[in-house]
Amino acid sequence: GLADDGEAQGAVTTVVAVDKEAMTATLEGPNGMQVEIQGDNPKNAKHVKVGKTVILTYQERLFMALEVMPPKQ
């Protein structure tokens, strides 16, 4: 497939759930959409608490695939 690297985006979100063992947090954006993120630094994970406001920076990517179909017979 082809990938188009998008520009970095940011969103102000609220932590609505935390799983310290799995090092995941569920964030909710201003539109009510939720996303679960995976942490990678245990030192940072201890600072993530339900109700805390955090800025989520992300990069959107568009993936496309082109499949050539065999001719009909």
Coordinates of N, CA, C and O in Angstrom, one line a residue:
G1 N 0.8 -1.2 0.0 CA 0.0 0.0 0.0 C 0.9 1.2 0.0 O 2.0 1.2 0.3
L2 N 0.2 2.4 -0.3 CA 0.9 3.6 -0.3 C 0.6 4.4 1.0 O -0.6 4.3 1.5
A3 N 1.5 5.1 1.6 CA 1.3 5.8 2.8 C 1.6 7.3 2.6 O 2.6 7.6 2.0
D4 N 0.7 8.1 3.1 CA 1.0 9.6 3.0 C 1.1 10.1 4.5 O 0.2 10.0 5.2
D5 N 2.3 10.6 4.8 CA 2.6 11.0 6.2 C 1.9 12.4 6.3 O 2.1 13.3 5.6
G6 N 1.0 12.4 7.3 CA 0.2 13.7 7.6 C 1.0 14.5 8.6 O 2.0 14.1 9.2
E7 N 0.5 15.7 8.8 CA 1.1 16.6 9.8 C 0.7 16.3 11.2 O -0.4 15.7 11.4
A8 N 1.5 16.6 12.1 CA 1.2 16.3 13.5 C 0.0 17.2 14.0 O -0.1 18.3 13.6
Q9 N -0.9 16.6 14.7 CA -2.1 17.2 15.2 C -2.1 17.2 16.7 O -1.4 16.3 17.3
G10 N -2.9 18.0 17.4 CA -2.9 17.9 18.8 C -4.4 18.1 19.3 O -5.2 18.7 18.6
A11 N -4.7 17.5 20.4 CA -6.0 17.6 21.0 C -5.9 17.6 22.5 O -5.1 16.9 23.1
V12 N -6.7 18.5 23.1 CA -6.8 18.5 24.5 C -7.8 17.4 24.9 O -9.0 17.4 24.5
T13 N -7.4 16.5 25.8 CA -8.2 15.4 26.2 C -8.2 15.2 27.7 O -7.4 15.8 28.4
T14 N -9.1 14.4 28.2 CA -9.3 14.1 29.6 C -9.1 12.6 29.8 O -9.6 11.8 29.0
V15 N -8.3 12.2 30.8 CA -8.1 10.8 31.1 C -9.4 10.3 31.8 O -9.8 10.8 32.8
V16 N -10.0 9.3 31.2 CA -11.2 8.7 31.7 C -11.0 7.3 32.3 O -11.9 6.8 33.1
A17 N -9.9 6.7 32.0 CA -9.6 5.3 32.6 C -8.1 5.1 32.5 O -7.5 5.5 31.6
V18 N -7.6 4.4 33.5 CA -6.2 4.0 33.6 C -6.1 2.5 34.0 O -6.7 2.1 34.9
D19 N -5.2 1.8 33.3 CA -4.9 0.4 33.7 C -3.4 0.4 33.9 O -2.6 0.4 32.9
K20 N -3.0 0.6 35.2 CA -1.5 0.7 35.5 C -0.8 -0.6 35.1 O 0.4 -0.5 34.7
E21 N -1.3 -1.7 35.3 CA -0.6 -3.0 35.0 C -0.3 -3.1 33.5 O 0.7 -3.5 33.1
A22 N -1.3 -2.7 32.7 CA -1.2 -2.8 31.2 C -0.5 -1.6 30.6 O -0.2 -1.5 29.5
M23 N -0.3 -0.6 31.5 CA 0.2 0.7 31.1 C -0.6 1.4 29.9 O -0.1 1.8 28.9
T24 N -1.9 1.3 30.1 CA -2.8 2.0 29.1 C -3.7 3.0 29.8 O -3.9 3.0 31.0
A25 N -4.1 4.0 29.0 CA -5.0 5.0 29.5 C -6.0 5.3 28.4 O -5.7 5.2 27.2
T26 N -7.3 5.5 28.8 CA -8.3 5.9 27.8 C -8.5 7.4 27.9 O -8.7 7.9 29.0
L27 N -8.4 8.1 26.8 CA -8.5 9.5 26.7 C -9.8 9.9 26.0 O -10.2 9.2 25.0
E28 N -10.5 11.0 26.5 CA -11.7 11.4 25.8 C -11.5 12.8 25.3 O -11.0 13.7 26.1
G29 N -11.7 13.1 24.0 CA -11.6 14.4 23.4 C -12.8 15.2 23.6 O -13.8 14.8 24.1
P30 N -12.7 16.5 23.2 CA -13.9 17.4 23.3 C -15.1 17.0 22.6 O -16.2 17.4 23.0
N31 N -15.0 16.1 21.6 CA -16.2 15.7 20.9 C -16.8 14.4 21.4 O -17.7 13.8 20.9
G32 N -16.2 13.9 22.6 CA -16.7 12.7 23.2 C -16.0 11.4 22.7 O -16.3 10.3 23.2
M33 N -15.2 11.5 21.6 CA -14.6 10.3 21.1 C -13.5 9.9 22.1 O -12.7 10.7 22.6
Q34 N -13.4 8.6 22.3 CA -12.4 8.0 23.2 C -11.4 7.2 22.4 O -11.7 6.6 21.4
V35 N -10.1 7.2 22.9 CA -9.1 6.4 22.4 C -8.2 5.9 23.5 O -8.0 6.5 24.5
E36 N -7.8 4.6 23.3 CA -6.9 4.0 24.3 C -5.5 4.1 23.8 O -5.2 3.8 22.7
I37 N -4.6 4.5 24.7 CA -3.2 4.7 24.3 C -2.4 3.7 25.2 O -2.7 3.4 26.3
Q38 N -1.2 3.3 24.6 CA -0.3 2.4 25.3 C 0.9 3.2 25.8 O 1.5 3.9 24.9
G39 N 1.2 3.2 27.0 CA 2.4 3.9 27.5 C 3.6 3.1 27.3 O 3.6 1.9 27.2
D40 N 4.8 3.7 27.4 CA 6.1 3.0 27.2 C 7.1 3.4 28.3 O 8.2 2.9 28.3
N41 N 6.7 4.3 29.2 CA 7.6 4.7 30.2 C 7.0 4.6 31.6 O 6.1 5.4 31.9
P42 N 7.4 3.6 32.4 CA 6.7 3.5 33.7 C 6.9 4.7 34.6 O 6.0 5.0 35.4
K43 N 7.9 5.5 34.5 CA 8.1 6.7 35.3 C 7.0 7.7 34.9 O 6.5 8.4 35.8
N44 N 6.6 7.8 33.7 CA 5.5 8.7 33.3 C 4.2 8.2 33.7 O 3.3 9.0 34.0
A45 N 4.0 6.9 33.6 CA 2.7 6.3 33.9 C 2.2 6.6 35.3 O 1.0 6.8 35.5
K46 N 3.0 6.8 36.3 CA 2.6 7.1 37.6 C 1.9 8.5 37.7 O 1.2 8.8 38.7
H47 N 2.1 9.4 36.7 CA 1.5 10.7 36.7 C 0.2 10.8 36.0 O -0.5 11.8 36.1
V48 N -0.2 9.7 35.4 CA -1.5 9.7 34.6 C -2.6 9.3 35.6 O -2.6 8.2 36.1
K49 N -3.6 10.1 35.8 CA -4.7 9.9 36.7 C -6.0 10.3 36.1 O -6.1 11.2 35.3
V50 N -7.1 9.5 36.4 CA -8.4 9.8 35.9 C -8.7 11.3 36.2 O -8.5 11.7 37.4
G51 N -9.3 12.0 35.3 CA -9.7 13.4 35.5 C -8.6 14.4 35.0 O -8.9 15.6 34.9
K52 N -7.4 13.9 34.8 CA -6.3 14.8 34.4 C -6.5 15.2 33.0 O -6.9 14.4 32.1
T53 N -6.2 16.5 32.7 CA -6.2 17.0 31.3 C -4.8 16.8 30.7 O -3.8 17.2 31.3
V54 N -4.8 16.2 29.5 CA -3.5 16.0 28.8 C -3.7 16.4 27.4 O -4.8 16.4 26.8
I55 N -2.6 16.8 26.7 CA -2.6 17.1 25.3 C -2.0 15.9 24.6 O -0.9 15.4 24.9
L56 N -2.9 15.4 23.7 CA -2.5 14.2 22.9 C -2.0 14.7 21.5 O -2.7 15.5 20.8
T57 N -0.8 14.4 21.2 CA -0.2 14.7 19.9 C -0.2 13.5 19.0 O 0.3 12.4 19.5
Y58 N -0.7 13.6 17.8 CA -0.8 12.4 17.0 C -0.6 12.8 15.5 O -0.6 14.0 15.2
Q59 N -0.3 11.8 14.7 CA -0.1 12.0 13.3 C -1.1 11.1 12.5 O -1.1 9.9 12.7
E60 N -1.9 11.7 11.7 CA -2.8 10.9 10.9 C -2.1 10.5 9.6 O -1.3 11.2 9.0
R61 N -2.4 9.3 9.2 CA -1.8 8.7 8.0 C -2.9 8.1 7.1 O -3.9 7.5 7.7
L62 N -2.8 8.3 5.9 CA -3.8 7.8 4.9 C -3.1 6.6 4.2 O -2.1 6.7 3.6
F63 N -3.8 5.4 4.3 CA -3.2 4.3 3.7 C -4.2 3.9 2.5 O -5.4 3.8 2.7
M64 N -3.6 3.6 1.4 CA -4.4 3.2 0.2 C -3.7 1.9 -0.4 O -2.5 1.8 -0.3
A65 N -4.5 1.1 -0.9 CA -4.0 -0.1 -1.6 C -4.7 -0.2 -3.0 O -5.9 0.2 -3.1
L66 N -4.0 -0.6 -4.0 CA -4.5 -0.7 -5.3 C -4.4 -2.2 -5.7 O -3.3 -2.8 -5.6
E67 N -5.5 -2.8 -6.0 CA -5.5 -4.2 -6.4 C -6.0 -4.3 -7.8 O -7.1 -3.8 -8.1
V68 N -5.2 -4.9 -8.6 CA -5.6 -5.1 -10.0 C -6.4 -6.4 -10.1 O -6.0 -7.5 -9.7
M69 N -7.6 -6.2 -10.7 CA -8.5 -7.4 -10.8 C -8.2 -8.1 -12.2 O -8.0 -7.4 -13.2
P70 N -8.3 -9.4 -12.2 CA -8.1 -10.1 -13.5 C -9.2 -9.8 -14.4 O -10.4 -9.5 -14.0
P71 N -9.0 -9.7 -15.7 CA -10.1 -9.4 -16.7 C -11.2 -10.5 -16.6 O -10.9 -11.7 -16.4
K72 N -12.4 -10.0 -16.8 CA -13.5 -11.0 -16.8 C -13.5 -11.8 -18.1 O -13.2 -11.2 -19.2
Q73 N -13.8 -13.0 -18.0 CA -13.8 -13.9 -19.2 C -15.2 -14.2 -19.7 O -16.1 -14.3 -19.0

